[in-house]
Short mmCIF file of C-alpha atoms in Angstrom, two decimals:
data_model
loop_
_atom_site.label_atom_id
_atom_site.label_comp_id
_atom_site.label_asym_id
_atom_site.label_seq_id
_atom_site.Cartn_x
_atom_site.Cartn_y
_atom_site.Cartn_z
CA UNK A 79 52.31 -29.30 58.11
CA UNK A 80 51.16 -26.48 56.03
CA UNK A 81 54.66 -25.87 54.88
CA UNK A 82 55.88 -29.21 54.99
CA UNK A 83 53.05 -29.67 52.07
CA UNK A 84 54.29 -26.09 50.24
CA UNK A 85 57.43 -27.45 50.06
CA UNK A 86 56.22 -30.95 48.66
CA UNK A 87 54.19 -28.95 46.06
CA UNK A 88 56.37 -26.32 45.12
CA UNK A 89 59.16 -29.37 44.42
CA UNK A 90 56.85 -31.05 42.31
CA UNK A 91 55.97 -27.94 40.11
CA UNK A 92 59.29 -27.74 39.42
CA UNK A 93 60.50 -31.94 38.53
CA UNK A 94 57.21 -33.68 36.95
CA UNK A 95 57.75 -31.88 33.99
CA UNK A 96 58.84 -34.55 33.00
CA UNK A 97 57.59 -37.26 34.43
CA UNK A 98 55.35 -39.76 32.51
CA UNK A 99 51.41 -39.74 34.05
CA UNK A 100 51.68 -43.15 36.40
CA UNK A 101 54.55 -41.29 38.14
CA UNK A 102 52.92 -38.11 38.68
CA UNK A 103 50.01 -40.65 39.87
CA UNK A 104 52.49 -42.80 42.06
CA UNK A 105 53.21 -38.48 43.88
CA UNK A 106 50.00 -37.48 44.25
CA UNK A 107 48.69 -41.00 45.34
CA UNK A 108 50.80 -40.56 48.12
CA UNK A 109 50.64 -36.88 48.81
CA UNK A 110 46.98 -37.03 49.15
CA UNK A 111 47.10 -39.56 51.54
CA UNK A 112 50.43 -38.37 53.99
CA UNK A 113 48.80 -34.73 54.43
CA UNK A 114 44.92 -35.50 54.41
CA UNK A 115 46.10 -38.45 57.05
CA UNK A 116 43.55 -41.05 54.47
CA UNK A 117 44.47 -44.74 54.31
CA UNK A 118 43.00 -44.54 51.11
CA UNK A 119 43.19 -42.35 47.91
CA UNK A 120 41.87 -42.82 43.99
CA UNK A 121 42.42 -40.60 40.76
CA UNK A 122 39.33 -40.49 38.76
CA UNK A 123 39.64 -39.33 34.75
CA UNK A 124 37.22 -37.85 32.82
CA UNK A 125 37.51 -39.60 29.19
CA UNK A 126 35.58 -37.19 27.27
CA UNK A 127 36.16 -38.87 23.54
CA UNK A 128 34.25 -42.03 25.29
CA UNK A 129 31.75 -40.40 28.04
CA UNK A 130 33.54 -42.54 31.12
CA UNK A 131 35.38 -42.13 34.10
CA UNK A 132 38.96 -44.15 34.65
CA UNK A 133 40.12 -44.84 37.84
CA UNK A 134 44.20 -46.27 36.72
CA UNK A 135 45.55 -46.50 39.49
CA UNK A 136 43.23 -49.95 41.62
CA UNK A 137 46.23 -52.06 40.65
CA UNK A 138 48.16 -49.98 42.30
CA UNK A 139 49.79 -51.63 45.35
CA UNK A 140 47.61 -48.96 47.50
CA UNK A 141 44.39 -51.41 46.57
CA UNK A 142 45.99 -54.17 47.80
CA UNK A 143 42.59 -54.69 49.84
CA UNK A 144 40.37 -53.87 47.48
CA UNK A 145 38.84 -56.25 44.71
CA UNK A 146 38.18 -53.48 42.38
CA UNK A 147 41.88 -54.44 40.85
CA UNK A 148 43.02 -53.20 37.41
CA UNK A 149 41.77 -49.52 35.13
CA UNK A 150 37.51 -49.35 36.61
CA UNK A 151 35.49 -47.56 34.29
CA UNK A 152 32.26 -46.35 35.27
CA UNK A 153 29.67 -44.78 32.25
CA UNK A 154 28.77 -41.86 35.65
CA UNK A 155 29.66 -41.16 39.15
CA UNK A 156 26.52 -40.94 41.73
CA UNK A 157 25.86 -40.26 45.12
CA UNK A 158 28.48 -38.46 47.24
CA UNK A 159 30.47 -38.23 43.95
CA UNK A 160 27.97 -36.62 41.54
CA UNK A 161 27.18 -34.33 44.43
CA UNK A 162 31.09 -32.78 44.78
CA UNK A 163 30.69 -32.83 40.69
CA UNK A 164 27.97 -30.77 40.41
CA UNK A 165 28.12 -28.26 43.33
CA UNK A 166 32.69 -28.02 41.33
CA UNK A 167 33.44 -28.13 45.05
CA UNK A 168 35.43 -29.64 48.06
CA UNK A 169 32.82 -31.71 49.24
CA UNK A 170 33.59 -33.31 52.73
CA UNK A 171 31.52 -36.04 53.93
CA UNK A 172 32.42 -37.78 58.06
CA UNK A 173 29.45 -40.09 58.80
CA UNK A 174 29.05 -41.51 54.87
CA UNK A 175 26.32 -44.17 54.90
CA UNK A 176 24.12 -40.89 56.93
CA UNK A 177 24.53 -39.35 54.48
CA UNK A 178 21.39 -37.94 52.27
CA UNK A 179 23.19 -38.76 48.68
CA UNK A 180 24.63 -40.96 49.79
CA UNK A 181 23.89 -44.33 47.01
CA UNK A 182 26.16 -47.13 48.47
CA UNK A 183 29.78 -48.98 47.32
CA UNK A 184 30.54 -51.27 44.03
CA UNK A 185 30.54 -55.11 45.45
CA UNK A 186 34.55 -55.42 46.63
CA UNK A 187 35.09 -52.20 47.12
CA UNK A 188 36.80 -51.80 50.70
CA UNK A 189 34.96 -50.52 52.71
CA UNK A 190 34.28 -46.18 52.80
CA UNK A 191 33.92 -44.48 56.93
CA UNK A 192 34.25 -41.46 55.99
CA UNK A 193 35.25 -39.48 52.81
CA UNK A 194 36.32 -36.34 50.25
CA UNK A 195 35.84 -35.40 47.73
CA UNK A 196 37.39 -32.47 45.00
CA UNK A 197 36.17 -32.69 41.36
CA UNK A 198 38.97 -30.48 38.65
CA UNK A 199 37.01 -28.78 36.19
CA UNK A 200 37.76 -27.16 32.29
CA UNK A 201 34.57 -24.87 33.12
CA UNK A 202 31.42 -26.69 33.98
CA UNK A 203 32.92 -29.84 32.21
CA UNK A 204 35.18 -32.55 34.70
CA UNK A 205 38.65 -33.50 33.69
CA UNK A 206 38.92 -35.75 36.78
CA UNK A 207 38.90 -36.36 40.56
CA UNK A 208 40.58 -36.40 43.57
CA UNK A 209 38.56 -38.84 46.85
CA UNK A 210 40.43 -39.43 49.66
CA UNK A 211 38.75 -41.73 52.35
CA UNK A 212 38.70 -43.29 56.01
CA UNK A 213 41.02 -40.70 58.22
CA UNK A 214 40.63 -42.04 62.12
CA UNK A 215 40.02 -38.05 62.50
CA UNK A 216 37.15 -36.12 60.83
CA UNK A 217 37.58 -34.23 58.00
CA UNK A 218 37.99 -31.31 58.70
CA UNK A 219 39.18 -27.49 57.49
CA UNK A 220 43.54 -28.54 57.20
CA UNK A 221 42.36 -32.05 55.15
CA UNK A 222 40.52 -29.27 52.74
CA UNK A 223 43.15 -26.95 52.14
CA UNK A 224 45.61 -29.61 50.93
CA UNK A 225 43.30 -31.28 48.86
CA UNK A 226 42.25 -28.30 47.78
CA UNK A 227 45.52 -27.22 47.32
CA UNK A 228 46.96 -30.87 45.32
CA UNK A 229 44.41 -30.91 43.20
CA UNK A 230 45.40 -26.89 42.05
CA UNK A 231 48.82 -28.55 40.99
CA UNK A 232 47.08 -32.43 39.56
CA UNK A 233 45.04 -29.99 37.35
CA UNK A 234 47.53 -28.20 36.05
CA UNK A 235 49.18 -31.49 34.87
CA UNK A 236 45.36 -32.92 33.34
CA UNK A 237 46.08 -29.96 30.86
CA UNK A 238 49.87 -30.79 30.10
CA UNK A 239 49.10 -34.39 29.03
CA UNK A 240 48.43 -33.10 25.33
CA UNK A 241 45.50 -35.81 24.16
CA UNK A 242 42.26 -36.13 26.57
CA UNK A 243 42.11 -40.25 25.54
CA UNK A 244 45.88 -40.34 26.73
CA UNK A 245 45.49 -42.40 30.04
CA UNK A 246 49.35 -42.29 30.36
CA UNK A 247 51.70 -40.53 28.04
CA UNK A 248 55.47 -41.50 27.77
CA UNK A 249 56.84 -38.18 28.66
CA UNK A 250 55.41 -35.15 30.01
CA UNK A 251 56.00 -31.61 28.57
CA UNK A 252 54.62 -28.86 28.16
CA UNK A 253 53.64 -27.86 25.51
CA UNK A 254 50.05 -25.82 25.86
CA UNK A 255 50.19 -21.29 27.00
CA UNK A 256 47.62 -22.78 29.17
CA UNK A 257 49.56 -24.91 31.25
CA UNK A 258 52.67 -22.21 31.48
CA UNK A 259 49.87 -20.04 32.68
CA UNK A 260 49.09 -22.75 35.28
CA UNK A 261 52.41 -23.56 36.82
CA UNK A 262 52.93 -20.01 37.08
CA UNK A 263 49.65 -19.16 39.36
CA UNK A 264 50.08 -21.95 40.94
CA UNK A 265 53.11 -21.13 41.71
CA UNK A 266 52.06 -17.59 42.49
CA UNK A 267 49.80 -18.94 45.64
CA UNK A 268 52.71 -20.75 46.79
CA UNK A 269 54.39 -17.44 47.28
CA UNK A 270 51.97 -15.65 48.46
CA UNK A 271 51.95 -17.88 51.16
CA UNK A 272 55.03 -18.01 52.01
CA UNK A 273 55.54 -14.70 52.09
CA UNK A 274 53.11 -13.39 54.65
CA UNK A 275 54.36 -16.53 56.89
CA UNK A 276 57.46 -15.05 56.94
CA UNK A 277 56.13 -11.55 57.04
CA UNK A 278 54.82 -12.77 60.15
CA UNK A 279 57.39 -13.94 61.70
CA UNK A 280 59.84 -10.52 60.96
CA UNK A 281 57.28 -9.06 62.99
CA UNK A 282 58.25 -10.90 65.91
CA UNK A 283 62.32 -10.57 65.30
CA UNK A 284 61.23 -7.12 64.95
CA UNK A 285 58.82 -6.23 67.70
CA UNK A 286 61.76 -8.60 69.48
CA UNK A 287 64.46 -6.24 68.91
CA UNK A 288 62.23 -3.32 69.50
CA UNK A 289 61.58 -4.36 72.82
CA UNK A 290 65.56 -5.18 73.92
CA UNK A 291 66.78 -2.28 73.04
CA UNK A 292 64.53 -0.50 76.27
CA UNK A 293 66.63 -2.89 78.43
CA UNK A 294 69.03 -1.28 80.52
CA UNK A 295 71.23 -4.22 80.69
CA UNK A 296 72.37 -4.28 77.21
CA UNK A 297 75.29 -3.10 77.43
CA UNK A 298 78.15 -4.25 73.90
CA UNK A 299 74.84 -5.55 72.29
CA UNK A 300 74.14 -2.52 70.29
CA UNK A 301 76.41 -3.41 67.76
CA UNK A 302 74.99 -7.15 67.64
CA UNK A 303 70.76 -4.79 68.01
CA UNK A 304 72.54 -3.36 64.95
CA UNK A 305 73.06 -5.32 61.65
CA UNK A 306 70.16 -7.21 63.85
CA UNK A 307 68.22 -4.59 62.27
CA UNK A 308 69.68 -4.01 58.87
CA UNK A 309 69.09 -7.57 58.25
CA UNK A 310 65.75 -7.03 59.29
CA UNK A 311 65.04 -4.66 56.49
CA UNK A 312 67.14 -5.84 54.06
CA UNK A 313 64.63 -9.19 54.50
CA UNK A 314 61.34 -7.43 54.71
CA UNK A 315 62.19 -4.95 51.04
CA UNK A 316 62.44 -9.44 50.03
CA UNK A 317 59.35 -10.30 50.79
CA UNK A 318 57.53 -6.65 49.06
CA UNK A 319 58.88 -8.35 46.50
CA UNK A 320 57.77 -11.59 46.97
CA UNK A 321 55.04 -10.13 47.08
CA UNK A 322 55.03 -8.12 45.00
CA UNK A 323 55.62 -11.38 42.26
CA UNK A 324 52.48 -13.29 44.29
CA UNK A 325 49.80 -10.53 43.45
CA UNK A 326 51.46 -8.12 40.64
CA UNK A 327 50.24 -4.56 42.88
CA UNK A 328 47.60 -3.89 40.46
CA UNK A 329 45.42 -2.22 42.71
CA UNK A 330 43.88 1.47 41.01
CA UNK A 331 42.83 0.50 37.82
CA UNK A 332 41.51 3.71 35.35
CA UNK A 333 41.08 4.21 31.94
CA UNK A 334 44.26 6.04 30.47
CA UNK A 335 45.68 7.80 26.52
CA UNK A 336 48.42 6.28 27.00
CA UNK A 337 50.53 9.71 25.11
CA UNK A 338 49.37 11.49 27.39
CA UNK A 339 50.39 9.45 30.34
CA UNK A 340 54.36 8.14 28.95
CA UNK A 341 56.08 11.51 28.40
CA UNK A 342 56.63 11.45 32.07
CA UNK A 343 57.56 7.72 32.55
CA UNK A 344 60.23 8.42 29.47
CA UNK A 345 61.35 11.66 31.30
CA UNK A 346 62.77 9.24 34.46
CA UNK A 347 63.56 6.75 32.06
CA UNK A 348 65.65 9.21 30.93
CA UNK A 349 67.53 9.86 34.67
CA UNK A 350 68.09 6.63 35.64
CA UNK A 351 70.21 5.75 32.62
CA UNK A 352 73.49 5.04 32.30
CA UNK A 353 75.18 8.26 29.78
CA UNK A 354 76.11 6.02 27.43
CA UNK A 355 72.32 4.24 26.61
CA UNK A 356 70.16 6.21 24.35
CA UNK A 357 66.16 5.11 24.52
CA UNK A 358 64.58 6.34 21.83
CA UNK A 359 60.60 6.55 22.51
CA UNK A 360 58.12 5.56 19.59
CA UNK A 361 54.60 6.80 20.67
CA UNK A 362 51.40 7.76 17.96
CA UNK A 363 49.06 9.98 19.64
CA UNK A 364 46.22 8.00 18.46
CA UNK A 365 46.62 4.98 20.18
CA UNK A 366 43.01 3.42 22.05
CA UNK A 367 42.43 4.39 25.95
CA UNK A 368 43.42 1.42 28.49
CA UNK A 369 42.39 0.17 31.18
CA UNK A 370 45.41 0.25 33.54
CA UNK A 371 47.13 0.84 36.50
CA UNK A 372 49.88 3.52 36.29
CA UNK A 373 51.65 2.59 39.15
CA UNK A 374 52.14 -0.77 37.84
CA UNK A 375 53.00 -0.61 33.79
CA UNK A 376 55.33 2.81 34.83
CA UNK A 377 57.10 -0.18 36.90
CA UNK A 378 56.77 -2.91 33.91
CA UNK A 379 58.94 0.00 31.70
CA UNK A 380 61.27 0.16 34.22
CA UNK A 381 62.55 -3.06 35.02
CA UNK A 382 62.44 -3.42 30.96
CA UNK A 383 64.08 -0.94 30.11
CA UNK A 384 66.65 -1.59 33.62
CA UNK A 385 67.43 -4.97 32.23
CA UNK A 386 67.43 -3.79 28.11
CA UNK A 387 69.68 -1.70 29.30
CA UNK A 388 72.35 -3.27 31.65
CA UNK A 389 72.48 -5.85 28.49
CA UNK A 390 74.85 -3.45 26.86
CA UNK A 391 77.22 -4.19 29.76
CA UNK A 392 79.91 -1.05 29.91
CA UNK A 393 79.21 -0.91 25.55
CA UNK A 394 77.27 1.96 23.94
CA UNK A 395 73.91 1.09 21.99
CA UNK A 396 70.67 1.91 22.16
CA UNK A 397 66.87 1.54 23.79
CA UNK A 398 63.60 1.54 21.94
CA UNK A 399 60.42 1.79 23.16
CA UNK A 400 57.81 1.41 20.78
CA UNK A 401 54.20 1.37 20.88
CA UNK A 402 50.89 0.34 18.28
CA UNK A 403 48.23 -1.02 17.71
CA UNK A 404 47.06 -4.64 16.88
CA UNK A 405 44.90 -7.83 15.96
CA UNK A 406 46.58 -10.09 14.89
CA UNK A 407 47.93 -11.04 18.32
CA UNK A 408 46.25 -14.60 19.71
CA UNK A 409 46.18 -16.03 23.06
CA UNK A 410 48.20 -19.30 23.08
CA UNK A 411 48.69 -19.79 19.93
CA UNK A 412 52.54 -21.09 20.21
CA UNK A 413 53.33 -20.98 24.01
CA UNK A 414 56.70 -21.76 23.60
CA UNK A 415 59.42 -22.39 21.19
CA UNK A 416 63.62 -21.86 20.31
CA UNK A 417 63.91 -18.22 20.86
CA UNK A 418 60.53 -16.93 21.98
CA UNK A 419 57.98 -17.00 24.98
CA UNK A 420 54.81 -16.14 25.48
CA UNK A 421 53.01 -15.65 28.77
CA UNK A 422 49.32 -15.52 28.46
CA UNK A 423 46.00 -14.26 30.77
CA UNK A 424 44.08 -15.99 28.05
CA UNK A 425 40.74 -13.68 28.47
CA UNK A 426 41.12 -12.82 24.59
CA UNK A 427 40.55 -9.59 23.17
CA UNK A 428 39.64 -8.31 19.80
CA UNK A 429 42.22 -5.00 19.58
CA UNK A 430 45.84 -4.68 21.77
CA UNK A 431 47.73 -2.05 21.82
CA UNK A 432 51.40 -3.02 21.77
CA UNK A 433 54.44 -2.15 23.98
CA UNK A 434 57.55 -3.15 22.13
CA UNK A 435 60.96 -2.51 24.71
CA UNK A 436 63.76 -3.56 22.08
CA UNK A 437 67.84 -4.11 22.27
CA UNK A 438 70.31 -4.85 20.36
CA UNK A 439 72.28 -6.66 23.03
CA UNK A 440 73.79 -9.70 23.21
CA UNK A 441 70.73 -11.70 23.24
CA UNK A 442 69.33 -14.68 25.53
CA UNK A 443 70.63 -17.91 25.13
CA UNK A 444 67.63 -20.25 24.78
CA UNK A 445 67.92 -22.10 27.80
CA UNK A 446 68.04 -19.35 29.48
CA UNK A 447 65.05 -17.56 28.12
CA UNK A 448 63.05 -20.88 28.87
CA UNK A 449 63.69 -20.23 32.60
CA UNK A 450 63.26 -16.06 33.02
CA UNK A 451 60.89 -15.36 34.33
CA UNK A 452 60.85 -17.10 37.12
CA UNK A 453 61.36 -15.89 40.46
CA UNK A 454 65.00 -16.03 41.52
CA UNK A 455 66.54 -16.51 38.15
CA UNK A 456 68.65 -14.36 36.86
CA UNK A 457 72.34 -14.68 35.95
CA UNK A 458 72.70 -12.01 37.32
CA UNK A 459 74.40 -13.36 40.74
CA UNK A 460 72.44 -13.36 44.53
CA UNK A 461 69.60 -10.39 45.17
CA UNK A 462 68.51 -10.37 41.76
CA UNK A 463 65.77 -12.58 40.02
CA UNK A 464 62.44 -10.70 40.89
CA UNK A 465 61.50 -8.59 38.98
CA UNK A 466 60.78 -9.89 35.33
CA UNK A 467 58.30 -12.66 37.41
CA UNK A 468 56.86 -9.05 38.33
CA UNK A 469 56.00 -8.07 35.17
CA UNK A 470 54.42 -11.19 33.96
CA UNK A 471 52.05 -10.71 36.88
CA UNK A 472 50.74 -7.69 36.68
CA UNK A 473 50.09 -8.28 32.60
CA UNK A 474 48.77 -10.96 33.51
CA UNK A 475 46.35 -9.29 35.90
CA UNK A 476 45.52 -6.47 33.65
CA UNK A 477 44.22 -9.38 31.29
CA UNK A 478 47.43 -9.42 28.62
CA UNK A 479 50.42 -10.98 27.44
CA UNK A 480 53.61 -10.79 27.82
CA UNK A 481 55.69 -12.11 24.71
CA UNK A 482 59.72 -12.99 24.84
CA UNK A 483 62.40 -13.07 21.54
CA UNK A 484 65.13 -13.35 21.68
CA UNK A 485 68.80 -14.70 19.52
CA UNK A 486 71.98 -14.89 20.12
CA UNK A 487 74.15 -11.70 19.23
CA UNK A 488 70.71 -10.18 17.74
CA UNK A 489 69.11 -8.83 20.30
CA UNK A 490 65.98 -9.28 23.23
CA UNK A 491 62.67 -7.96 22.51
CA UNK A 492 59.59 -8.07 24.71
CA UNK A 493 56.16 -7.42 24.05
CA UNK A 494 53.32 -6.11 26.48
CA UNK A 495 49.90 -6.82 24.90
CA UNK A 496 47.29 -4.90 26.62
CA UNK A 497 43.48 -5.63 25.71
CA UNK A 498 41.61 -2.79 24.22
CA UNK A 499 37.66 -2.43 25.43
CA UNK A 500 35.33 -1.01 22.80
CA UNK A 501 32.68 0.26 25.11
CA UNK A 502 35.90 1.90 27.27
CA UNK A 503 37.34 3.52 23.85
CA UNK A 504 33.76 5.08 23.52
CA UNK A 505 33.42 6.06 27.01
CA UNK A 506 36.84 7.62 26.90
CA UNK A 507 36.44 10.40 24.22
CA UNK A 508 33.06 10.80 25.50
CA UNK A 509 35.47 11.94 28.99
CA UNK A 510 38.22 13.46 27.37
CA UNK A 511 34.83 15.22 24.80
CA UNK A 512 36.42 14.34 21.65
CA UNK A 513 36.97 11.97 18.82
CA UNK A 514 39.83 9.84 19.23
CA UNK A 515 41.80 10.47 15.26
CA UNK A 516 41.51 6.77 13.28
CA UNK A 517 44.86 5.66 12.09
#
């Protein structure tokens, strides 16, 4: 059931960006009922401008037995709903009438025996609420998990609505950078869950192969066992890539002076690039220290430089890496244009170290640019497509931003922005025993 829910959410995540909110609501309500076993499900929206709650789906055939038809508006949610909103977490009551927070239900409402409520907040402010009720069984850990996963996806949809008082926008576009970030982070959760389950199954297969190899009566099976073992090893490598994509692989962050750390990385890059590709690097010595996982940053640079080199094919070319300090970057100023994609963690900073990786290859078509950091998307055939997805997640794990600019015929520029913390910079200067020269 969990795998089916994950597949349903992944499918909604990929399709619902083009749907009106009314259709999104129908799919969310259907999923809530199906995966919690509930007879009743509802979605509430908070209008910050008019200071009231809307329950827009009570005209749906789903509520044919409820006398509260149409769009229901409430100034305040009380009782168990108020309890869930105040706590900001899932609230379950399997014996509603005996619940100390129960304050009754409106006249004409269908009878409620048990209920599960999940508020959706932005910071401490309400954005929406999901409710399921009257399942034949008690709501337990699985129903709570299903409700929270669906709520996570719906929170993403709410961010994409645009105007907060627009109940049913005609189209559903990802124009806000917060939406892009939340969409990818939701996908991270799904990918991580699937990868862990896949890894568990691989361990069972691997153990079974080892056990079979110990048997005496296995004459003639050796070639097949060898093929199965090789396939299992390849699948294990794929699982590691999935987990890298989902987690961002940032384990050992520390303060690092990039002008001291990067030369060794550049020497390694020079050894793996084809002879017809020239690597040019420009790293000022007065860069401030940044808190990074060095191994993860090396992974980012290797991926970006290899992608830049591959853009030339067999033609000669140059890949330029340039670092600089900037104060002009603003998170989520514009998430997407025809020739630019910006994927930001959303964590503000006043100063940034920008790492620019540029090639002058054929560039990326606009239709491909929009998908370039999605897992498994690749123009280079099977077995590719997790490198840039992992790059994006590593950058986010550093509270940074990944910006991609490309025009067909003009090449591509990848820009990684890492935040500079003033207190950490002072700490690094004290540790090194000298002041960082000003630029």
